[in-house]
Tab-separated table of N, CA and C and ligand atoms in Angstrom:
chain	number	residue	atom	x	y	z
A	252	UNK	N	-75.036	-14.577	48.862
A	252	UNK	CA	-75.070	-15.579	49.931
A	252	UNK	C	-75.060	-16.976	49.310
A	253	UNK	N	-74.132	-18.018	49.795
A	253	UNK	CA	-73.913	-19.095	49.536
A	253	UNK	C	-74.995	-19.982	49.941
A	254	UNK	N	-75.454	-20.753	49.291
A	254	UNK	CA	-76.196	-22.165	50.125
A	254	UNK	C	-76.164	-23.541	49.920
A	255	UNK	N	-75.693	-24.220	50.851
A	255	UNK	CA	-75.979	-25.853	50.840
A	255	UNK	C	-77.000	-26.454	50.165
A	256	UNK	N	-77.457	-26.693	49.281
A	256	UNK	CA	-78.437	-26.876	48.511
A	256	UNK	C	-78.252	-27.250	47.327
A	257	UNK	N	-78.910	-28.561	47.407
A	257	UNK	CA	-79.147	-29.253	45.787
A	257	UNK	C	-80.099	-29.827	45.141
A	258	UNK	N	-80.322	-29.528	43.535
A	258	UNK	CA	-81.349	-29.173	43.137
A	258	UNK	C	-80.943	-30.866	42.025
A	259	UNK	N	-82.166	-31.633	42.429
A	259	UNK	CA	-82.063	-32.985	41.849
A	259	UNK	C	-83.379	-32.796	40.656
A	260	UNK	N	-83.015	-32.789	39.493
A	260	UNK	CA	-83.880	-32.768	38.435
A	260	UNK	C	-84.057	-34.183	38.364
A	261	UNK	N	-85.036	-34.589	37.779
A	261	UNK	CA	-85.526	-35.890	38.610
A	261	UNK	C	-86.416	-36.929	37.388
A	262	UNK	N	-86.248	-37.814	36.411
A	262	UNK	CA	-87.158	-37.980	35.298
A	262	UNK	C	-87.528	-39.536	36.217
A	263	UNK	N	-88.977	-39.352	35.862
A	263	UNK	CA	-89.327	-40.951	36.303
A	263	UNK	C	-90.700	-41.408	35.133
A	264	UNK	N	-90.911	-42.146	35.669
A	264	UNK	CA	-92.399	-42.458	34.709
A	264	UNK	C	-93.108	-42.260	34.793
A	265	UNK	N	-94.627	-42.004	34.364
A	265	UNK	CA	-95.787	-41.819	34.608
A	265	UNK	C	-96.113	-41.992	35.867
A	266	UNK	N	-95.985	-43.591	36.142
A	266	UNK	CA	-96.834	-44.440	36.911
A	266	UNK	C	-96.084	-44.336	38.416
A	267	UNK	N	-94.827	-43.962	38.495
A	267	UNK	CA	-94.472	-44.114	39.137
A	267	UNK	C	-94.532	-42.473	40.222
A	268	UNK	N	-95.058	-41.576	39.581
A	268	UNK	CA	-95.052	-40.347	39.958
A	268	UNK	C	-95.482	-39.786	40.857
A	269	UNK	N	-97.188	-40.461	40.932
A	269	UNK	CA	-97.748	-39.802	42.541
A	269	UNK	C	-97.096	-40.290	43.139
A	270	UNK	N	-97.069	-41.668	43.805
A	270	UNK	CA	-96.205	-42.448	44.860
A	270	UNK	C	-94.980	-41.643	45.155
A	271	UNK	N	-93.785	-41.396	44.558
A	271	UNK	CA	-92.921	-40.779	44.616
A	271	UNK	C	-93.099	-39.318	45.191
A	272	UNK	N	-94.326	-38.681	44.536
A	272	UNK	CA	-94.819	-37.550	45.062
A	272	UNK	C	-95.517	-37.179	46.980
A	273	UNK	N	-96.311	-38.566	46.513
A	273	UNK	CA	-96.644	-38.894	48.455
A	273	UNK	C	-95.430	-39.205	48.830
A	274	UNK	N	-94.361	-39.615	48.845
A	274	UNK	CA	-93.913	-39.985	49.664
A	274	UNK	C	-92.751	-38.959	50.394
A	275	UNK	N	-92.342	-38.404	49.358
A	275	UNK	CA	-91.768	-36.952	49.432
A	275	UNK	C	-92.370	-36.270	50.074
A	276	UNK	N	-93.657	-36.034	49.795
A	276	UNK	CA	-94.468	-35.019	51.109
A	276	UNK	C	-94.730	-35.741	52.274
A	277	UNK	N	-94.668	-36.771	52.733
A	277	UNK	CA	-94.459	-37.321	54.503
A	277	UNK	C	-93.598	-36.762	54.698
A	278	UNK	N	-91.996	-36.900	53.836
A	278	UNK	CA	-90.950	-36.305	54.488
A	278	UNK	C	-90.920	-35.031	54.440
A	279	UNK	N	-91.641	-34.272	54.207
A	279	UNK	CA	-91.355	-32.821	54.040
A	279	UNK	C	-90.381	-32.586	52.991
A	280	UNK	N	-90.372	-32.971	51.855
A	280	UNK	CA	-89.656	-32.333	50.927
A	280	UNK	C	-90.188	-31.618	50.056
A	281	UNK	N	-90.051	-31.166	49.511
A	281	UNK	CA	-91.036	-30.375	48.889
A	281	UNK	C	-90.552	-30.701	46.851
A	282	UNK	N	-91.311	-30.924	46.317
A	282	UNK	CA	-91.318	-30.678	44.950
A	282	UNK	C	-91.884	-30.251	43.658
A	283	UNK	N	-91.664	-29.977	42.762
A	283	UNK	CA	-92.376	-29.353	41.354
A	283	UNK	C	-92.250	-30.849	40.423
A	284	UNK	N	-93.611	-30.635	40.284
A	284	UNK	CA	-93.860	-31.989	38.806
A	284	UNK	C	-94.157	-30.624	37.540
A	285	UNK	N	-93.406	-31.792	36.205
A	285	UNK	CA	-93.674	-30.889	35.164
A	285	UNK	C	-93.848	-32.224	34.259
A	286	UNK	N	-95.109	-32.180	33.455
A	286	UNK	CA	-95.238	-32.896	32.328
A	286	UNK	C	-93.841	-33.349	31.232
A	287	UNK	N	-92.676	-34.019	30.880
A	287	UNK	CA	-92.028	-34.151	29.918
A	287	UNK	C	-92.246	-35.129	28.727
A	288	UNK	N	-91.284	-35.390	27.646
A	288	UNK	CA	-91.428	-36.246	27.137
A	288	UNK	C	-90.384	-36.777	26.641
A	289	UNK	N	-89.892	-38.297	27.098
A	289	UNK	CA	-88.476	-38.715	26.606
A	289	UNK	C	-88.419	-38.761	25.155
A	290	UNK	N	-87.015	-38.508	24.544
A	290	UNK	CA	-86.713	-37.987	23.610
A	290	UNK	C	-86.394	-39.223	22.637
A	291	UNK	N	-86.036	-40.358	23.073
A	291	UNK	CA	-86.300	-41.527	22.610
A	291	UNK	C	-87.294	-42.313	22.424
A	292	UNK	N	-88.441	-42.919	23.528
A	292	UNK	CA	-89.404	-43.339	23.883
A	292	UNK	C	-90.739	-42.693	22.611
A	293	UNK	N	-90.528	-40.795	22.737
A	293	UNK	CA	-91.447	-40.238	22.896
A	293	UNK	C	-92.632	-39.940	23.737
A	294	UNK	N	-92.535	-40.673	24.511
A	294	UNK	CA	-93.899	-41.312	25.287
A	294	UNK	C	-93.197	-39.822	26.593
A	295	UNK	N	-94.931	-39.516	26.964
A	295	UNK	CA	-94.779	-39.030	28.399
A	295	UNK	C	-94.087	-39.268	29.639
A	296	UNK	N	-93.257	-38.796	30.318
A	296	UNK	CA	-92.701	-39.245	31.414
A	296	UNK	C	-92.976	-37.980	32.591
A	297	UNK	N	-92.281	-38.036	33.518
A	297	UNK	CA	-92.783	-36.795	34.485
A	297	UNK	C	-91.269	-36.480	34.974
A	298	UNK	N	-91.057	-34.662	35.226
A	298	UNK	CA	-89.853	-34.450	35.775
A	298	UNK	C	-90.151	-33.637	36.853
A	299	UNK	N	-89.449	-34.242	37.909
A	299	UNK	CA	-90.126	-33.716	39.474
A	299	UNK	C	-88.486	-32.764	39.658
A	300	UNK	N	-88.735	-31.656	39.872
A	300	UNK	CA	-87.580	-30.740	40.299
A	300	UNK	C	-87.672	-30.543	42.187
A	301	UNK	N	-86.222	-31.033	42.868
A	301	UNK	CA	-86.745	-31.146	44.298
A	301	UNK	C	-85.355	-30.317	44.699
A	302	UNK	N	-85.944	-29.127	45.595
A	302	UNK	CA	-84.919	-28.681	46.463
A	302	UNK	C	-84.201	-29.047	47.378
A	303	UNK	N	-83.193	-30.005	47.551
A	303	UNK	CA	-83.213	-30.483	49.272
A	303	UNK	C	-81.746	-29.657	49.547
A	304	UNK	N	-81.610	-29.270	50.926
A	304	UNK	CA	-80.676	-29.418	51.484
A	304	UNK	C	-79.200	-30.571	51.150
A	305	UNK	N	-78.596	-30.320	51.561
A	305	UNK	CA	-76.744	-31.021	50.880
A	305	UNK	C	-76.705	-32.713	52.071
A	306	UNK	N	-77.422	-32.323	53.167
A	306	UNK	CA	-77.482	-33.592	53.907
A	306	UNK	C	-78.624	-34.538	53.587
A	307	UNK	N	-79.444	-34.159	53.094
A	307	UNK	CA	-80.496	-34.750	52.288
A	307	UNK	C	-80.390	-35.594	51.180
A	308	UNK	N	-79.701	-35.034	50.600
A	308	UNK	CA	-79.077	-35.624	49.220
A	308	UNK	C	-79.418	-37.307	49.224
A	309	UNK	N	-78.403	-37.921	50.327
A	309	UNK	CA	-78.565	-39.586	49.958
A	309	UNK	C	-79.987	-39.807	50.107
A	310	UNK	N	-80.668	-39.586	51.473
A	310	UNK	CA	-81.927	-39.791	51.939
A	310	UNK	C	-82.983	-40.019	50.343
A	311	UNK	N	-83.175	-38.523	50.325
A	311	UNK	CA	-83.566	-38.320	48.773
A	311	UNK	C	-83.744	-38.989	47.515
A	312	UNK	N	-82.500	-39.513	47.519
A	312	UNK	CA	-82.113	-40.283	46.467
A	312	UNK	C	-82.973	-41.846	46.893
A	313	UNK	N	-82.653	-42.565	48.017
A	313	UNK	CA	-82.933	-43.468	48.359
A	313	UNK	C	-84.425	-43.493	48.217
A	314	UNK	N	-85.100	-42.366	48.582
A	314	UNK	CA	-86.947	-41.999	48.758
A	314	UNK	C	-87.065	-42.656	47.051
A	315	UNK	N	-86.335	-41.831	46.345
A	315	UNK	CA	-86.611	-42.086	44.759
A	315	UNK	C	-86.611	-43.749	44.047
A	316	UNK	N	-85.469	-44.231	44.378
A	316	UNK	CA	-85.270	-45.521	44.140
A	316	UNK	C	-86.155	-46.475	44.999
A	317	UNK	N	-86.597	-46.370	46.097
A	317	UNK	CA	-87.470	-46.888	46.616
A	317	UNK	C	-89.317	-46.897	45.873
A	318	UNK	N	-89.474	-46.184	45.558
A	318	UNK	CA	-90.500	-45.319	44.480
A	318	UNK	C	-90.732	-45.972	43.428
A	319	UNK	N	-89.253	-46.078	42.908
A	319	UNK	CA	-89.524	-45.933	41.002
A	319	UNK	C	-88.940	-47.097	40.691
A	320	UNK	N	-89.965	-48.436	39.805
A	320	UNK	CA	-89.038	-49.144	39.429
A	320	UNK	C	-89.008	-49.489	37.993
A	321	UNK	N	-87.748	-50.131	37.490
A	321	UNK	CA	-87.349	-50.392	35.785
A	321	UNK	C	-88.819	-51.137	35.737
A	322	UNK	N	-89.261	-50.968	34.138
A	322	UNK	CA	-89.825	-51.636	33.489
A	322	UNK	C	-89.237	-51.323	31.914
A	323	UNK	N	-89.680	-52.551	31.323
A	323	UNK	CA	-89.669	-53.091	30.082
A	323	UNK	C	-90.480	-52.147	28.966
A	324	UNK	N	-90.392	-51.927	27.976
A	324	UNK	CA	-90.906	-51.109	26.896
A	324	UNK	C	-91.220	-51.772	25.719
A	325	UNK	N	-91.762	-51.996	25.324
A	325	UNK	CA	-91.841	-52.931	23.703
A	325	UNK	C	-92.259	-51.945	23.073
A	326	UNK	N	-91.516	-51.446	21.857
A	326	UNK	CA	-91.340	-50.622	20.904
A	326	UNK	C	-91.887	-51.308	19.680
A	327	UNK	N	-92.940	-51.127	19.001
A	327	UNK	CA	-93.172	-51.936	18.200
A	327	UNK	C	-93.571	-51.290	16.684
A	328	UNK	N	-93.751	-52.260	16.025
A	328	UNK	CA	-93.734	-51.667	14.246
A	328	UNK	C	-94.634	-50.438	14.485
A	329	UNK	N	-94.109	-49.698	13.561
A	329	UNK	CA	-95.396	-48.632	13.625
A	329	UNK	C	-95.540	-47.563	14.473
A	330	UNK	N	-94.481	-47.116	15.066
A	330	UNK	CA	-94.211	-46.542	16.245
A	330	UNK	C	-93.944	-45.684	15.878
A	331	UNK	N	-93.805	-44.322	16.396
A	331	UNK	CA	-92.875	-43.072	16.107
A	331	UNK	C	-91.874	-42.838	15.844
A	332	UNK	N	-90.845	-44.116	16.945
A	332	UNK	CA	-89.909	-44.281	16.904
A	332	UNK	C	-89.123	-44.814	15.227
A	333	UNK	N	-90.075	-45.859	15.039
A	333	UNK	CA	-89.829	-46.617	13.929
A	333	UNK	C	-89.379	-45.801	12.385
A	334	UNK	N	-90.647	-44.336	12.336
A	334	UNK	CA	-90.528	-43.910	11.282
A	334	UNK	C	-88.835	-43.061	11.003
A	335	UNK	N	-88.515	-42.759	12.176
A	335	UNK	CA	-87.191	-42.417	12.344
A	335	UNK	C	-86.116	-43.197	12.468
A	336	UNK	N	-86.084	-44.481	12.979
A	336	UNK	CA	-84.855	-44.897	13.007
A	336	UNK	C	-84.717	-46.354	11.989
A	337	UNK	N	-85.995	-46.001	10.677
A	337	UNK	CA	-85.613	-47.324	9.449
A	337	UNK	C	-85.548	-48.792	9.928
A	338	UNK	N	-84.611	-49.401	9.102
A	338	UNK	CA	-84.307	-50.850	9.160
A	338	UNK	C	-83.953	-51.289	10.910
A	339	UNK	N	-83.030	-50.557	11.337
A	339	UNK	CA	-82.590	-50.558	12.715
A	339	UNK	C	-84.056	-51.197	13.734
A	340	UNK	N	-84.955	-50.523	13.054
A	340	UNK	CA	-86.214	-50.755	14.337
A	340	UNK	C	-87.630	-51.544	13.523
A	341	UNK	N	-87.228	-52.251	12.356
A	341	UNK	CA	-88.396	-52.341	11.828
A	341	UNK	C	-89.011	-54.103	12.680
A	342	UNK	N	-88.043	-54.470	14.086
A	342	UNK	CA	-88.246	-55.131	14.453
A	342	UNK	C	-89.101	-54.666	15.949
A	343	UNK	N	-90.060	-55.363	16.575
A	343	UNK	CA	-90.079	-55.032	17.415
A	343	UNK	C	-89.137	-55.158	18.571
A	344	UNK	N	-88.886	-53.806	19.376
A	344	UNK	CA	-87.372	-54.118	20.214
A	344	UNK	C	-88.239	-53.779	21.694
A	345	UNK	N	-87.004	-54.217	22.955
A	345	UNK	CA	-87.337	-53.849	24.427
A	345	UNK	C	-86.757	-53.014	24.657
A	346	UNK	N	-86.817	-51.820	25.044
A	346	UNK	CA	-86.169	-51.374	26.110
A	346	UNK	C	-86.469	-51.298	27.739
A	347	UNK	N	-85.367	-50.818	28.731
A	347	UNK	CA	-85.684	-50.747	29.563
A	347	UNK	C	-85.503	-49.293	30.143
A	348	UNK	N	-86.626	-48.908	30.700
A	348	UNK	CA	-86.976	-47.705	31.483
A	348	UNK	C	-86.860	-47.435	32.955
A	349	UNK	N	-86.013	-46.808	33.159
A	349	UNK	CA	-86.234	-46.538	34.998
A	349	UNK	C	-85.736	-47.574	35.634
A	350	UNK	N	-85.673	-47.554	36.942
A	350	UNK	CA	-86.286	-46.572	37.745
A	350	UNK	C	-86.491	-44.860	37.546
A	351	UNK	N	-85.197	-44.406	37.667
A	351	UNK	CA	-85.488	-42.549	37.545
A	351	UNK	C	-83.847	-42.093	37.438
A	352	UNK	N	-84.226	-41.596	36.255
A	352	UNK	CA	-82.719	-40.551	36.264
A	352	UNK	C	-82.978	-39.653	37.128
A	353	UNK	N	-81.908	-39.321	37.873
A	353	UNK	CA	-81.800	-38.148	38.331
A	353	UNK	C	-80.261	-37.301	38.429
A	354	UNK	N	-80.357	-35.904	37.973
A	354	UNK	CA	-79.084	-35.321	37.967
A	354	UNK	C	-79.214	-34.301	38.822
A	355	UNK	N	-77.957	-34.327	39.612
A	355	UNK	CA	-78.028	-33.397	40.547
A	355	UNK	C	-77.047	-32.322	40.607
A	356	UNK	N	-77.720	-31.278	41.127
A	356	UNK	CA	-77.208	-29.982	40.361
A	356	UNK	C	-76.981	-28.844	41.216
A	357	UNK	N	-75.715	-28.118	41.651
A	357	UNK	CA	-75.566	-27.275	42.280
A	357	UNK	C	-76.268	-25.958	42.165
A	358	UNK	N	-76.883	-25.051	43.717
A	358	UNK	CA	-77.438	-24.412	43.611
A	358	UNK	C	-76.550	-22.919	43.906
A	359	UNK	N	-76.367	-22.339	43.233
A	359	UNK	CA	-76.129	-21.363	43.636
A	359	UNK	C	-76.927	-20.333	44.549
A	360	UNK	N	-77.842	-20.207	44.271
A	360	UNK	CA	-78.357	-19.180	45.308
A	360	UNK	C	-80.614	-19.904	45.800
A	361	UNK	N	-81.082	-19.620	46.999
A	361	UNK	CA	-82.097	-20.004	46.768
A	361	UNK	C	-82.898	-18.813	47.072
A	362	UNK	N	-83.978	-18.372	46.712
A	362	UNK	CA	-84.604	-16.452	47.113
A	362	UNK	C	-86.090	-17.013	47.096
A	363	UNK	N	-86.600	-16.930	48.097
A	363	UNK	CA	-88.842	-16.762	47.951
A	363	UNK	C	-88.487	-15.181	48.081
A	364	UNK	N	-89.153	-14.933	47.262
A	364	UNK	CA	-89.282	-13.318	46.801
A	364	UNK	C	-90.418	-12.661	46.992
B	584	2BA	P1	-86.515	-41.710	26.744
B	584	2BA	O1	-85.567	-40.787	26.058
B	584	2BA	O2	-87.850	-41.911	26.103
B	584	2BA	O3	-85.757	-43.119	26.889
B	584	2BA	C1	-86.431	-44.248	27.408
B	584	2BA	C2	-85.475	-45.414	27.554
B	584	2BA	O4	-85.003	-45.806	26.272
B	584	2BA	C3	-84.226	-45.072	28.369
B	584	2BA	O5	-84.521	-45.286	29.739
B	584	2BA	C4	-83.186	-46.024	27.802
B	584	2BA	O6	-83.228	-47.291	28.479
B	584	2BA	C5	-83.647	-46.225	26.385
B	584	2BA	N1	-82.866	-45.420	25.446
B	584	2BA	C6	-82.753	-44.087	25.410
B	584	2BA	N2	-81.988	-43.695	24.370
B	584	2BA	C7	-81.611	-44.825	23.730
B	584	2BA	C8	-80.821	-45.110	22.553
B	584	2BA	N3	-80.267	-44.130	21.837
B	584	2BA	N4	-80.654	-46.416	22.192
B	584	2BA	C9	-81.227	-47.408	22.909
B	584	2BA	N5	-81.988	-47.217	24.021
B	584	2BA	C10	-82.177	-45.936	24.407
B	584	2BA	P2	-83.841	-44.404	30.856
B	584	2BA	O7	-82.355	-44.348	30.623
B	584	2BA	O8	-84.306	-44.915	32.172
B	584	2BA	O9	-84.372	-42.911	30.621
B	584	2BA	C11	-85.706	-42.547	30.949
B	584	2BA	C12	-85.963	-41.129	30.473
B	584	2BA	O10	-85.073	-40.254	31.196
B	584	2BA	C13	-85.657	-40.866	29.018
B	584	2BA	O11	-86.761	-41.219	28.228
B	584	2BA	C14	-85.388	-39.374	29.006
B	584	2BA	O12	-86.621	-38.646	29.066
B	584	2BA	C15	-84.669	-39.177	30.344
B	584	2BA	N6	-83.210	-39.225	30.181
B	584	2BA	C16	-82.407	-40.301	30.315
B	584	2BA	N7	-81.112	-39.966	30.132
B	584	2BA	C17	-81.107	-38.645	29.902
B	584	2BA	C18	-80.064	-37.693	29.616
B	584	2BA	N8	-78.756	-38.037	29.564
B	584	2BA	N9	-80.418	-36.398	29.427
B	584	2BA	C19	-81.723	-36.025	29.479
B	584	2BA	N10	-82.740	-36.870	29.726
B	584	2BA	C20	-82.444	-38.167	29.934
């Protein structure tokens, strides 16, 4: 059986996570938080996996960006980052984080078992 359904893997920040989380549950959406950790940063981030329906999709998206916003990162000497990437980083650098990736991902099938 086919279903309309898409599955938005979802990375945001820490801080930005409950909020995003309340606000999703007013609307009845339902989601899974899982502890991650960006692979650059290193630092903790959170990945919320959300089932919605195919008409949902923009709504969804919009809930998220409304939620989550960019901030600034200062990466500085001494960092994790640093010991890996040498001369390149022996400065302190900015990056910018977020709002929220999100990739969205066809579902093939959905089953409560
Ligand atoms: P991180 O990997 O810790 O990356 C944090 C931020 O560092 C990124 O923010 C980006 O602005 C910057 N960044 C990442 N790689 C970089 C590089 N090679 N050179 C310079 N700057 C770099 P966002 O793009 O907002 O990503 C936030 C988090 O989302 C990432 O944390 C990672 O956990 C996840 N993410 C982003 N793109 C992804 C992808 N294509 N696949 C899987 N996870 C991704």
């Amino acid at each position: 059986m086919s279903v309309t359904m898409k599955l938005l893997l979802t990375i945001v920040q820490d801080a930005d996570a409950a909020k995003l989380e309340q606000a999703l549950r007013e609307r009845s959406f339902q989601s899974t938080k899982m502890a991650s950790t960006g692979g650059f940063l290193r630092e903790g981030n959170t990945t919320l996996i959300i089932g919605v329906d195919d008409k949902d999709v923009a709504l969804v998206q919009e809930i998220i960006h409304a939620n989550c916003r960019e901030r600034t990162k200062v990466v500085t000497a001494g960092s994790p980052l640093h010991a890996v990437e040498g001369a390149f980083a022996s400065q302190p650098m900015e990056v910018p984080v977020g709002g929220a990736i999100v990739f969205v991902l066809n579902v093939e099938a959905f089953h409560r078992l």
